[in-house]
Amino acid sequence: MTRHGLRTLAARNTAMIETAAYVPAAVMSELLGIHINTAEQWTELARSNWADYLAAAST
């Protein structure tokens, strides 16, 4: 998709936040094949307010 000029990072991040909002970190880790610490970080972002998310996304 990137080759065709379509950016996917924003869509990926949105999908991860939405998943983390409804699925426990351990389940998210297993389903997506990501490390448990990464899943926990997404869960924390999903629980925080948008200002926290935007600050983390800009780094």
Coordinates of N, CA and C in Angstrom, one line a residue:
M1 N 0.8 -1.2 0.0 CA 0.0 0.0 0.0 C 0.9 1.3 0.0
T2 N 2.0 1.2 0.7 CA 2.9 2.4 0.8 C 3.4 2.7 -0.6
R3 N 3.7 1.6 -1.3 CA 4.2 1.8 -2.7 C 3.2 2.6 -3.6
H4 N 2.0 2.5 -3.2 CA 1.0 3.3 -4.0 C 0.6 4.6 -3.4
G5 N 1.4 5.0 -2.4 CA 1.1 6.3 -1.7 C 0.1 6.3 -0.6
L6 N -0.3 5.1 -0.2 CA -1.3 5.0 0.9 C -0.6 4.8 2.2
R7 N -0.9 5.7 3.1 CA -0.2 5.7 4.4 C -1.1 4.8 5.3
T8 N -0.4 3.9 6.0 CA -1.2 2.9 6.9 C -1.0 3.1 8.4
L9 N 0.0 3.9 8.8 CA 0.3 4.0 10.2 C -0.9 4.5 11.0
A10 N -1.6 5.5 10.5 CA -2.7 6.0 11.3 C -3.8 5.0 11.4
A11 N -4.1 4.3 10.4 CA -5.1 3.2 10.4 C -4.7 2.1 11.4
R12 N -3.4 1.7 11.3 CA -2.9 0.7 12.2 C -3.0 1.1 13.7
N13 N -2.6 2.3 14.0 CA -2.7 2.8 15.3 C -4.1 2.9 15.8
T14 N -5.0 3.3 15.0 CA -6.5 3.3 15.4 C -7.0 1.9 15.6
A15 N -6.6 1.0 14.8 CA -7.0 -0.4 15.0 C -6.5 -1.0 16.3
M16 N -5.2 -0.6 16.6 CA -4.6 -1.1 17.9 C -5.3 -0.5 19.1
I17 N -5.6 0.8 19.0 CA -6.2 1.4 20.2 C -7.6 0.8 20.4
E18 N -8.4 0.7 19.3 CA -9.7 0.1 19.4 C -9.7 -1.3 20.0
T19 N -8.7 -2.1 19.5 CA -8.6 -3.5 20.0 C -8.3 -3.5 21.5
A20 N -7.3 -2.6 21.9 CA -6.9 -2.5 23.3 C -8.0 -2.0 24.2
A21 N -8.9 -1.3 23.7 CA -10.0 -0.8 24.5 C -11.0 -1.9 24.9
Y22 N -11.0 -2.9 24.1 CA -12.1 -4.0 24.4 C -11.5 -5.4 24.7
V23 N -10.2 -5.6 24.4 CA -9.6 -6.9 24.6 C -8.5 -6.8 25.6
P24 N -8.5 -7.7 26.6 CA -7.4 -7.7 27.6 C -6.0 -7.8 26.9
A25 N -5.0 -7.2 27.5 CA -3.7 -7.2 26.9 C -3.1 -8.6 26.6
A26 N -3.4 -9.6 27.5 CA -2.9 -11.0 27.3 C -3.5 -11.6 26.0
V27 N -4.8 -11.3 25.8 CA -5.5 -11.8 24.6 C -5.0 -11.1 23.4
M28 N -4.9 -9.8 23.5 CA -4.4 -9.0 22.3 C -3.0 -9.5 21.9
S29 N -2.1 -9.8 22.9 CA -0.8 -10.3 22.6 C -0.8 -11.6 21.9
E30 N -1.7 -12.5 22.3 CA -1.8 -13.8 21.6 C -2.4 -13.7 20.2
L31 N -3.5 -12.9 20.1 CA -4.1 -12.8 18.8 C -3.3 -12.1 17.8
L32 N -2.6 -11.1 18.2 CA -1.8 -10.3 17.2 C -0.3 -10.7 17.1
G33 N 0.1 -11.6 18.0 CA 1.5 -12.0 18.0 C 2.5 -10.9 18.4
I34 N 2.0 -10.0 19.3 CA 2.9 -9.0 19.8 C 3.3 -9.3 21.2
H35 N 4.3 -8.7 21.6 CA 4.8 -8.9 23.0 C 3.8 -8.4 24.0
I36 N 3.7 -9.1 25.1 CA 2.7 -8.7 26.2 C 3.0 -7.2 26.6
N37 N 4.2 -6.8 26.7 CA 4.5 -5.4 27.1 C 4.0 -4.4 26.1
T38 N 4.1 -4.8 24.8 CA 3.5 -3.9 23.8 C 2.0 -3.8 23.9
A39 N 1.4 -5.0 24.1 CA -0.1 -5.0 24.3 C -0.5 -4.2 25.5
E40 N 0.3 -4.3 26.6 CA 0.0 -3.5 27.8 C 0.1 -2.0 27.5
Q41 N 1.1 -1.6 26.7 CA 1.3 -0.2 26.4 C 0.1 0.3 25.5
W42 N -0.4 -0.5 24.6 CA -1.6 -0.1 23.8 C -2.8 0.0 24.7
T43 N -2.9 -0.9 25.7 CA -4.0 -0.8 26.6 C -4.0 0.5 27.5
E44 N -2.8 0.8 27.9 CA -2.7 2.1 28.6 C -3.0 3.3 27.8
L45 N -2.6 3.3 26.5 CA -3.0 4.4 25.6 C -4.5 4.4 25.4
A46 N -5.1 3.3 25.3 CA -6.6 3.2 25.1 C -7.3 3.8 26.3
R47 N -6.7 3.6 27.5 CA -7.4 4.1 28.7 C -7.1 5.6 29.0
S48 N -6.1 6.1 28.4 CA -5.7 7.5 28.6 C -6.6 8.4 27.8
N49 N -6.4 9.7 28.0 CA -7.2 10.7 27.2 C -6.4 10.9 25.9
W50 N -7.1 11.6 25.0 CA -6.5 11.9 23.7 C -5.2 12.7 23.7
A51 N -5.1 13.6 24.7 CA -3.9 14.4 24.8 C -2.7 13.5 25.1
D52 N -2.9 12.5 26.0 CA -1.8 11.5 26.2 C -1.4 10.8 25.0
Y53 N -2.4 10.3 24.2 CA -2.2 9.6 23.0 C -1.4 10.4 22.0
L54 N -1.8 11.7 21.8 CA -1.2 12.5 20.8 C 0.3 12.8 21.2
A55 N 0.5 13.0 22.5 CA 1.9 13.2 22.9 C 2.7 12.0 22.7
A56 N 2.2 10.8 22.9 CA 2.9 9.5 22.6 C 3.1 9.3 21.1
A57 N 2.1 9.6 20.4 CA 2.2 9.4 18.9 C 3.2 10.3 18.2
S58 N 3.5 11.5 18.8 CA 4.4 12.4 18.2 C 5.8 12.1 18.4
T59 N 6.1 11.1 19.3 CA 7.5 10.8 19.6 C 8.0 9.7 18.7

